[in-house]
GROMACS .gro file of C-alpha atoms in nm:
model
  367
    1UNK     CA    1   0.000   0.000   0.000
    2UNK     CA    2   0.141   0.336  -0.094
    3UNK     CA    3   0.106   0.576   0.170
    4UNK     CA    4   0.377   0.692   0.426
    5UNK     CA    5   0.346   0.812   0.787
    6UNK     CA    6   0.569   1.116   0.866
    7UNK     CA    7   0.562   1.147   1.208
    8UNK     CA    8   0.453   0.870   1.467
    9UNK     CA    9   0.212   0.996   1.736
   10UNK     CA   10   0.479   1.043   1.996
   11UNK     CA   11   0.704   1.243   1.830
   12UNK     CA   12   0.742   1.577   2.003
   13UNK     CA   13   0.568   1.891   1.858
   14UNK     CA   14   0.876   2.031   1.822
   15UNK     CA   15   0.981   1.749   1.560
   16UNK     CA   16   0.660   1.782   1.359
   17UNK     CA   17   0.645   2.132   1.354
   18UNK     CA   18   1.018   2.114   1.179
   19UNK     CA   19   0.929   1.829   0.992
   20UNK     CA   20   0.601   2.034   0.808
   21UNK     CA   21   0.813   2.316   0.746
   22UNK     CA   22   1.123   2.176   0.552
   23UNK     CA   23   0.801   1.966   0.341
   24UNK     CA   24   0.632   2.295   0.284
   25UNK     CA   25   0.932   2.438   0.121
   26UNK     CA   26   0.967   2.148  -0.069
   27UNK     CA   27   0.594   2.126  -0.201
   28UNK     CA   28   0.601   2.504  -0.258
   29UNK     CA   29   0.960   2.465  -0.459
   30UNK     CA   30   0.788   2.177  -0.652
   31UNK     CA   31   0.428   2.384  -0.737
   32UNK     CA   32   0.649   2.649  -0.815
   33UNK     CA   33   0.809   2.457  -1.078
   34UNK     CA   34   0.516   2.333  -1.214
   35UNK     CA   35   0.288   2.632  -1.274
   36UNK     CA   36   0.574   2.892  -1.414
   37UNK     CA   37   0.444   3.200  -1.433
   38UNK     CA   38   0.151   3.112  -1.228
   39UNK     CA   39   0.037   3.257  -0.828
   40UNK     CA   40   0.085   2.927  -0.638
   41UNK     CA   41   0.160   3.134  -0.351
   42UNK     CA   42   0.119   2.922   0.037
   43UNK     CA   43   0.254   3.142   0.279
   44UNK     CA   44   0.268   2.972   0.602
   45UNK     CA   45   0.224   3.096   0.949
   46UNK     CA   46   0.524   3.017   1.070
   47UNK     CA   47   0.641   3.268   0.961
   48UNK     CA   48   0.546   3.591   1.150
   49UNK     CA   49   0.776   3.837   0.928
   50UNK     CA   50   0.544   3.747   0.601
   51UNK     CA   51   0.319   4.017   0.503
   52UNK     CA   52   0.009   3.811   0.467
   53UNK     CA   53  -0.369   3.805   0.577
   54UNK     CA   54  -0.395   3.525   0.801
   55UNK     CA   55  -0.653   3.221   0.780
   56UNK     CA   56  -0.774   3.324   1.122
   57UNK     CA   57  -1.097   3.520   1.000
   58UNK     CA   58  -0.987   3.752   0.713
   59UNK     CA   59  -0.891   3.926   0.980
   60UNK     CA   60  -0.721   4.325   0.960
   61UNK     CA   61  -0.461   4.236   1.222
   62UNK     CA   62  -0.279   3.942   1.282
   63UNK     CA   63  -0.328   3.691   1.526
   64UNK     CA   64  -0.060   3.433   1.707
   65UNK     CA   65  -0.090   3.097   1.608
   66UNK     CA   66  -0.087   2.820   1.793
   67UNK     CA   67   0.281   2.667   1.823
   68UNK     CA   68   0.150   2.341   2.001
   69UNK     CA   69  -0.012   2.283   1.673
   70UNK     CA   70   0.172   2.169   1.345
   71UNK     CA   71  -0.142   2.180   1.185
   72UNK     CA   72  -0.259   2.545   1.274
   73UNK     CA   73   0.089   2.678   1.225
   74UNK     CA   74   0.117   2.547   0.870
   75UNK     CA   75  -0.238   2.600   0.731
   76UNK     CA   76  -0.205   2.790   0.424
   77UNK     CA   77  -0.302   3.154   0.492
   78UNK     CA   78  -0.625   3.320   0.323
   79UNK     CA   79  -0.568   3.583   0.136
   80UNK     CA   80  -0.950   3.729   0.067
   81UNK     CA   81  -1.308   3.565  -0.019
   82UNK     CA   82  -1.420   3.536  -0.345
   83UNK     CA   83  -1.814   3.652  -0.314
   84UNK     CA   84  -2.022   3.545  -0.592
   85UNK     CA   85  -2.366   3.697  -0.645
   86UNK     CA   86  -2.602   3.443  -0.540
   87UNK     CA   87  -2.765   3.404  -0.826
   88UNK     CA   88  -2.410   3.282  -0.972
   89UNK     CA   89  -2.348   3.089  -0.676
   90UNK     CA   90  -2.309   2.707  -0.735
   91UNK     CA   91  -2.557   2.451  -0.620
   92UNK     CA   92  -2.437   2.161  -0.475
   93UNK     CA   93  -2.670   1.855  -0.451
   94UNK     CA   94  -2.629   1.642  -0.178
   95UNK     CA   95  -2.494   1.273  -0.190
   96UNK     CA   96  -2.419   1.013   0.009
   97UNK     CA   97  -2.051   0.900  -0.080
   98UNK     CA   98  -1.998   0.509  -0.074
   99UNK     CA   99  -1.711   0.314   0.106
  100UNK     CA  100  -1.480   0.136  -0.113
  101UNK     CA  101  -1.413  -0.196  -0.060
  102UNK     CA  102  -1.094  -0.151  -0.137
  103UNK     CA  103  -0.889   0.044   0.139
  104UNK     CA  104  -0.543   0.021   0.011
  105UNK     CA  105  -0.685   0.263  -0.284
  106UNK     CA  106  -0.828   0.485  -0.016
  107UNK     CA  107  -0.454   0.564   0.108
  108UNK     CA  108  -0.249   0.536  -0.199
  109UNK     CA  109  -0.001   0.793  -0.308
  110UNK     CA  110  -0.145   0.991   0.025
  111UNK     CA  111   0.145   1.121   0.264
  112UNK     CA  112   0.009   1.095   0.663
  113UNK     CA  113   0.107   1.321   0.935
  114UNK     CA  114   0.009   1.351   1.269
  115UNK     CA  115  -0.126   1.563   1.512
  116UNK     CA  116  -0.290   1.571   1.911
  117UNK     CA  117  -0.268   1.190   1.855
  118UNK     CA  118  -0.472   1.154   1.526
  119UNK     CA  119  -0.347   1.093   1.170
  120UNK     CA  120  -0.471   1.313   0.865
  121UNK     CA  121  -0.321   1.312   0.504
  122UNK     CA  122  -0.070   1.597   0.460
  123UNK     CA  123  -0.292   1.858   0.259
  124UNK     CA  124  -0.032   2.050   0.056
  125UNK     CA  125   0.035   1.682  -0.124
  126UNK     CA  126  -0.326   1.656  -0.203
  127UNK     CA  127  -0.329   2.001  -0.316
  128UNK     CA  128  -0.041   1.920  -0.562
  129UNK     CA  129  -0.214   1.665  -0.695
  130UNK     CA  130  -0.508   1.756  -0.769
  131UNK     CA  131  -0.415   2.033  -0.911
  132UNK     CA  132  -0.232   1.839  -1.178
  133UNK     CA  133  -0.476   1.585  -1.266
  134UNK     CA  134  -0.866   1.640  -1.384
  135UNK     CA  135  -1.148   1.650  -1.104
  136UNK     CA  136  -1.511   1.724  -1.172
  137UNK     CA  137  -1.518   2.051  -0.920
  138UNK     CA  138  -1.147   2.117  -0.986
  139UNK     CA  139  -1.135   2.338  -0.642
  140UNK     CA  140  -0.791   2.338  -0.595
  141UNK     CA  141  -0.738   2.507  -0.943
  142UNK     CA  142  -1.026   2.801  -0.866
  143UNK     CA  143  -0.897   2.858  -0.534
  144UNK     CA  144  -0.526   2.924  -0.690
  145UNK     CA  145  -0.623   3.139  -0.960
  146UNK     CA  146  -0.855   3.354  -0.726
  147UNK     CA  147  -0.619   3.419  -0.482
  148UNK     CA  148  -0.882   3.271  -0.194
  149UNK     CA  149  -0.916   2.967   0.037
  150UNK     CA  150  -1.307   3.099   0.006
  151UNK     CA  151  -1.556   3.120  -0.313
  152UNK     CA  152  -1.909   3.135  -0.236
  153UNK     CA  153  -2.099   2.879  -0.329
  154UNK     CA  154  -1.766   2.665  -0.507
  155UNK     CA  155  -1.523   2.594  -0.261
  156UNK     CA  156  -1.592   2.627   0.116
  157UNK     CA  157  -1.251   2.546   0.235
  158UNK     CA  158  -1.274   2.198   0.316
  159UNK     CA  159  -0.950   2.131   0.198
  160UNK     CA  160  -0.731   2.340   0.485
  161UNK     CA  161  -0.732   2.255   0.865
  162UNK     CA  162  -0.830   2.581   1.026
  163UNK     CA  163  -0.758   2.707   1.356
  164UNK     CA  164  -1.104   2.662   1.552
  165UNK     CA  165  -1.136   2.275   1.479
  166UNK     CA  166  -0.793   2.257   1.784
  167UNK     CA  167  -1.010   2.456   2.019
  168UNK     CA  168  -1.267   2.242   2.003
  169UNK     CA  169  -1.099   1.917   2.035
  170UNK     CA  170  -0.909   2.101   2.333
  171UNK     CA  171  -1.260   2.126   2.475
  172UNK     CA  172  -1.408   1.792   2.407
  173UNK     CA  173  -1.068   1.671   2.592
  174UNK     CA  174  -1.089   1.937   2.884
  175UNK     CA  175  -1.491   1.864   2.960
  176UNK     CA  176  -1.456   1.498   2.911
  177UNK     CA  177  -1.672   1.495   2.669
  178UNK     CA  178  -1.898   1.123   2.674
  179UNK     CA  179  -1.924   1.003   2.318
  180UNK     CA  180  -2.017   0.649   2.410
  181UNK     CA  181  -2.365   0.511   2.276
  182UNK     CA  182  -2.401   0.925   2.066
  183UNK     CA  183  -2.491   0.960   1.758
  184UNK     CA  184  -2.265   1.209   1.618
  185UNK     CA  185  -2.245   1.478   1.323
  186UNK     CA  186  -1.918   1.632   1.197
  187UNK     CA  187  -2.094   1.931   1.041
  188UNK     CA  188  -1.879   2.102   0.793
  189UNK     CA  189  -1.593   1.844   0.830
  190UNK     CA  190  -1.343   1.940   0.625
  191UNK     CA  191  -1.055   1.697   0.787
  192UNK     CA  192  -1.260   1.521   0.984
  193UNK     CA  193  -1.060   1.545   1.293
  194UNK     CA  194  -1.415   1.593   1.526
  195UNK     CA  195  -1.558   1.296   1.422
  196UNK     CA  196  -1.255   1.077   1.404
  197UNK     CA  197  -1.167   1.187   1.765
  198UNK     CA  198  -1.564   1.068   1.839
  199UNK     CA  199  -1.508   0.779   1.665
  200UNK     CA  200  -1.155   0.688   1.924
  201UNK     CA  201  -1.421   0.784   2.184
  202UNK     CA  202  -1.668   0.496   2.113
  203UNK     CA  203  -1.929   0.660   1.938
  204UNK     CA  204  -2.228   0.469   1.822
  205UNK     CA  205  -2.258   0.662   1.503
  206UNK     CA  206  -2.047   0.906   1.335
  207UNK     CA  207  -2.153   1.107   0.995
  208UNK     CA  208  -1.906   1.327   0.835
  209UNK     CA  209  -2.037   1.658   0.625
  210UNK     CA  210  -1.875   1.832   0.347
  211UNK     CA  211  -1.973   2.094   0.090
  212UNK     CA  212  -1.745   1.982  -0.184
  213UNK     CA  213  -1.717   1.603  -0.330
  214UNK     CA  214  -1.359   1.641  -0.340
  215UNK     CA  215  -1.306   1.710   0.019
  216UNK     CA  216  -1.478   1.381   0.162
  217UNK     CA  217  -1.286   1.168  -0.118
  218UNK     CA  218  -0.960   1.287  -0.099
  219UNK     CA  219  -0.938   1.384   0.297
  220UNK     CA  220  -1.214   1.310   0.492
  221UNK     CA  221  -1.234   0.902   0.420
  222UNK     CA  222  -0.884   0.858   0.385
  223UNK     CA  223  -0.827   1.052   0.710
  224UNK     CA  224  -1.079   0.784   0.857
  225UNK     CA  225  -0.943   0.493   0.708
  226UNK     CA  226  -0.560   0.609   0.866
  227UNK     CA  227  -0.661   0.627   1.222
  228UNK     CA  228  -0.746   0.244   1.205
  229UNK     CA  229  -0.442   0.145   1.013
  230UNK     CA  230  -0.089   0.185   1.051
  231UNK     CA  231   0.055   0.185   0.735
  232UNK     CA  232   0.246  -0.139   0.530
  233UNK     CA  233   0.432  -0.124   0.240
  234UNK     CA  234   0.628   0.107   0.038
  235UNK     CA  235   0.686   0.399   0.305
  236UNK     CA  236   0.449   0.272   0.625
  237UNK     CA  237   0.577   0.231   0.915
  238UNK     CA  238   0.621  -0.169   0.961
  239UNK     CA  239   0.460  -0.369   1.218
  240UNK     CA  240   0.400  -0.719   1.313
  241UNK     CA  241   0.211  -0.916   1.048
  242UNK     CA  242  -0.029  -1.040   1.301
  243UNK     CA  243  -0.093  -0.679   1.446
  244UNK     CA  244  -0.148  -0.564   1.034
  245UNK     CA  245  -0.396  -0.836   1.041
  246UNK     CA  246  -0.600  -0.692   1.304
  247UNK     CA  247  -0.629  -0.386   1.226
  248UNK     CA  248  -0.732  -0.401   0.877
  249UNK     CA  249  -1.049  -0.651   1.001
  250UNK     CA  250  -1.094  -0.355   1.218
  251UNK     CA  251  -1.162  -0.135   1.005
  252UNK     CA  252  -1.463  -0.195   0.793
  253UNK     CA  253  -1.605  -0.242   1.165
  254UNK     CA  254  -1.508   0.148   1.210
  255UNK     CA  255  -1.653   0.243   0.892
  256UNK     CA  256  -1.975   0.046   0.951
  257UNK     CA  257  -2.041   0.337   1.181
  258UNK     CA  258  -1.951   0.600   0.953
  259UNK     CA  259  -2.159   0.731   0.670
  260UNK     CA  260  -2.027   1.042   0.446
  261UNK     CA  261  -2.198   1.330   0.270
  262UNK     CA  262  -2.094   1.586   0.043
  263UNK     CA  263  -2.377   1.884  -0.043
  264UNK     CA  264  -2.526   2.243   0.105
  265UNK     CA  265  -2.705   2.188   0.384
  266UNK     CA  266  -3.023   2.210   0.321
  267UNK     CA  267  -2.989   1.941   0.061
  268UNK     CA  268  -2.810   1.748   0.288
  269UNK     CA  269  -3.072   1.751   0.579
  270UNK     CA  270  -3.364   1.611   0.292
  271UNK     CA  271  -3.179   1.390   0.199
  272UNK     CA  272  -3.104   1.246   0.533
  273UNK     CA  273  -3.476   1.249   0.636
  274UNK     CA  274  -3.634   1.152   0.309
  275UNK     CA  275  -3.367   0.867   0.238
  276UNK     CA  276  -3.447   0.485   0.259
  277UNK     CA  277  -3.203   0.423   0.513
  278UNK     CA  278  -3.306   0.443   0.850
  279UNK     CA  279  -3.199   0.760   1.038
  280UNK     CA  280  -3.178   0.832   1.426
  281UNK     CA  281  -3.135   1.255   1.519
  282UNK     CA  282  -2.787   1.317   1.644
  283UNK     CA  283  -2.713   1.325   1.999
  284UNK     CA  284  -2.443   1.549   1.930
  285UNK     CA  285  -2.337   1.780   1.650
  286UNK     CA  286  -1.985   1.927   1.610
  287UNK     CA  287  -1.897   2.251   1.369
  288UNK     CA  288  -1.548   2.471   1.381
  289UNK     CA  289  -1.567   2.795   1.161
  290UNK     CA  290  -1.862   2.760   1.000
  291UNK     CA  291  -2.001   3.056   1.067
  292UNK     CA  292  -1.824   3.327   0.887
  293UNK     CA  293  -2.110   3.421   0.576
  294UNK     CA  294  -2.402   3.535   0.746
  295UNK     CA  295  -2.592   3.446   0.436
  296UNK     CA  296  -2.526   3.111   0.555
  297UNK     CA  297  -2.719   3.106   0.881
  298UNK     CA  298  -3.062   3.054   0.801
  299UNK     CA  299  -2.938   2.699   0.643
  300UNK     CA  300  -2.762   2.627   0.915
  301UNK     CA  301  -2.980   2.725   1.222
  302UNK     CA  302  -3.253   2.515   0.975
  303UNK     CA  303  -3.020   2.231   0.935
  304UNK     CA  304  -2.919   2.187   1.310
  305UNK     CA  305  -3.326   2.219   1.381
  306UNK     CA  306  -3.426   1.957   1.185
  307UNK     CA  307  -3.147   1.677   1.260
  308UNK     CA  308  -3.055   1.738   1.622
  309UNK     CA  309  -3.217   1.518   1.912
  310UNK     CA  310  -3.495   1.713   2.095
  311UNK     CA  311  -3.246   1.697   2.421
  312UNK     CA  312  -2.911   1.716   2.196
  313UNK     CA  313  -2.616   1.945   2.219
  314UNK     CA  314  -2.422   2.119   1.952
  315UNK     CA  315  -2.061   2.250   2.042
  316UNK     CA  316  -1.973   2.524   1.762
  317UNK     CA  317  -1.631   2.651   1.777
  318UNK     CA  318  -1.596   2.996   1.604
  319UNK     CA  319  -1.383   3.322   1.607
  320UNK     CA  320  -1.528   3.634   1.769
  321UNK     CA  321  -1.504   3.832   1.363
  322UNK     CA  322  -1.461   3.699   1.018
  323UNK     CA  323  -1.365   4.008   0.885
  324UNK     CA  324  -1.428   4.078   0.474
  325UNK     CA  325  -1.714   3.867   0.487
  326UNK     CA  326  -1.918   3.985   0.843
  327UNK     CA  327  -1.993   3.679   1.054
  328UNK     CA  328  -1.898   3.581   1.364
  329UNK     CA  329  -2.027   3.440   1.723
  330UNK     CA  330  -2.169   3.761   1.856
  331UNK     CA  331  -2.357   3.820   1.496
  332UNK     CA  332  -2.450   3.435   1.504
  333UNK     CA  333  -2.621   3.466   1.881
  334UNK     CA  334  -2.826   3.734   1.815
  335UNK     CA  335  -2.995   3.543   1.464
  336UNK     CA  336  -2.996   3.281   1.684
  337UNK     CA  337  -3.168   3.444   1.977
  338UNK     CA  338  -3.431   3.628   1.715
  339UNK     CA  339  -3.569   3.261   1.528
  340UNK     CA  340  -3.591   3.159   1.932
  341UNK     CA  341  -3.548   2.824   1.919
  342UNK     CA  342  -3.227   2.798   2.039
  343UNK     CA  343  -3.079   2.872   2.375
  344UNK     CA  344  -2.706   2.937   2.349
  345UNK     CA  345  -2.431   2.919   2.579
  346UNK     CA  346  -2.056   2.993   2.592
  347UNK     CA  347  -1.819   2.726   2.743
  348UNK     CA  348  -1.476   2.838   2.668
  349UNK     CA  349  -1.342   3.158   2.558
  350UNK     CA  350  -0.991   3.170   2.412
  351UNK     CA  351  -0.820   3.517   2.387
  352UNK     CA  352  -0.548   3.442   2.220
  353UNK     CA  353  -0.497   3.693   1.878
  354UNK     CA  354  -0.797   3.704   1.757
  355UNK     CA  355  -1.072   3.598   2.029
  356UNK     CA  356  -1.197   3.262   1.974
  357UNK     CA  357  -1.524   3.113   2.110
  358UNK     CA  358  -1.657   2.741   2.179
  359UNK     CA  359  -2.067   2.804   2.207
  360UNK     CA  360  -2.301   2.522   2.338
  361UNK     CA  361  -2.682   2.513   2.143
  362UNK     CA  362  -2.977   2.312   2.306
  363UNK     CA  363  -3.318   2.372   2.232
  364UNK     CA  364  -3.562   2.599   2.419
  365UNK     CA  365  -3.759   2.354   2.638
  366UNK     CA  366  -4.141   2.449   2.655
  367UNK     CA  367  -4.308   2.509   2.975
   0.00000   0.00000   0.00000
């Protein structure tokens, strides 16, 4: 199976963080090469001196990453969001994406790294390679030649591991979060990191949500399929036969509990509910940094309303200003508290940069 591990879990940060770097350079030396002439650009945050907007939130100042995280340091910066007018804004059906049988295919040619003791596939390979071979929504391309992790209604920016999705897992960890016998949504999943870590948690059932196709076939699944497999052949880290055994009859068990959707949201809520499968409300739904278009929140608020358990939770994990497109938590809460169906709640702030919020939801109970 072609895949390789970079980092084993217990490597220090320290290791990873150096690791990423020297493979950024690399990957940008190598995009560089092979789009002459073209703005390939991936500034990283680890470097404070560059002159750069940062992922954050759009955001007019800079805020200080995280250093604990190799992931958050070495997210590819935004740079600005691409608005469309909405009636040019594209449509995306929902579908349910099927598990192949085949999981060696899942991982192939995919480079894993490792972070807070989960694997994910490194994203600046992916990038590369889709952006040299032909994909039906051909994101990566769009997102290059607009200068913008962002474009409305096209790319949502699935592809990148931002900031907030590390606060929230921080918080799941810190509250001791119970994930045993939930149902579980990863709403906006990009990664997939929140349901995978509900997954290593014992969850009954975990559903992973995407607005682009791409993102839940080239990282969502594979991520997934990584955390129950430790590599094997041509750049894995070895193991005993006998331990490679188990855990590949392990994981179709995993991914019996897993079900994956790609669509908008309201398209993906109908489908859930008017689909032939049987479906059971969530018992917990999980978002990070969803909330930064406004024009976005009467889907969402909708979505959560019509999938989420009458005594559910959702944990939403959000900075305080998305600035160049105008959402944020404080914008969010009040078109929350105005539809009044919805109590909210704040469980952690974290004032680091930028202010950063984690926000509990749980329906209004009638008297």
């Amino acid at each position: 199976m072609a895949f390789q591990f970079n980092f084993s879990i217990e490597e220090k940060a320290e290791n990873e963080l150096e690791t990423l770097g020297d493979t950024a350079l690399q990957l940008e030396s190598a995009q560089a090469s092979l789009n002459p002439g073209g703005s390939t650009e991936k500034s990283k945050e680890i470097s404070s001196e560059e002159n750069v907007v940062h992922k954050e939130s759009l955001c007019a100042h800079e805020a200080t990453p995280k250093t604990t995280d190799p992931v958050a340091n070495c997210s590819p910066n935004k740079s600005q969001v691409q608005v469309l007018p909405k009636e040019r804004a594209g449509f995306k059906v929902a579908k349910e994406h099927n598990i192949p049988e085949d999981f060696s295919k899942v991982l192939e040619n995919k480079v894993m790294d490792a972070v807070q003791g989960l694997y994910y596939v490194n994203i600046s390979v992916v990038e590369m390679t889709l952006s040299n071979d032909s994909h039906e929504e051909d994101i990566v391309s769009k997102s290059i030649s607009s200068h913008s992790d962002l474009i409305t209604g096209i790319y949502e920016g699935g592809l990148k591991i931002w900031e907030c999705t590390f606060d929230l897992m921080d918080y799941l960890s810190e509250a001791e979060m119970q994930f045993i016998n939930k149902t579980v949504l990863d709403l906006g999943c990009g990664a997939g990191l929140l349901g995978i870590l509900a997954l290593k948690r014992e969850a009954e059932k975990v559903h992973f949500q995407d607005y682009n196709r791409t993102v839940i076939d080239e990282i969502t699944l594979p991520n997934v399929v990584a955390n129950w497999t430790d590599g094997g052949g041509d750049g894995g880290i070895s193991e005993p036969p006998s331990k490679k055994h188990k855990k590949a009859d392990f994981i179709p068990a995993v991914l019996s509990k897993c079900r994956f959707f790609s669509g908008e949201w309201a398209e993906f809520s109908q489908l859930l509910l008017s689909g032939n499968k049987p479906f059971s409300k969530y018992d917990l739904i999980l978002t990070s940094e969803t909330i930064y278009n406004p024009d976005y929140y009467s889907a969402l608020h909708d979505t959560i309303s019509k999938l989420l358990d009458k005594n559910g939770h959702v944990y939403l994990a959000s900075k305080a200003h998305y600035f160049g497109v105008g959402g944020g938590v404080h914008i969010f809460e009040k078109f929350i508290e105005e539809r009044n169906v919805f109590r909210t709640r704040t469980v952690k702030v974290i004032d680091e940069g930028l202010m950063r919020y984690i926000i509990e939801m749980t329906f209004k109970i009638s008297s």
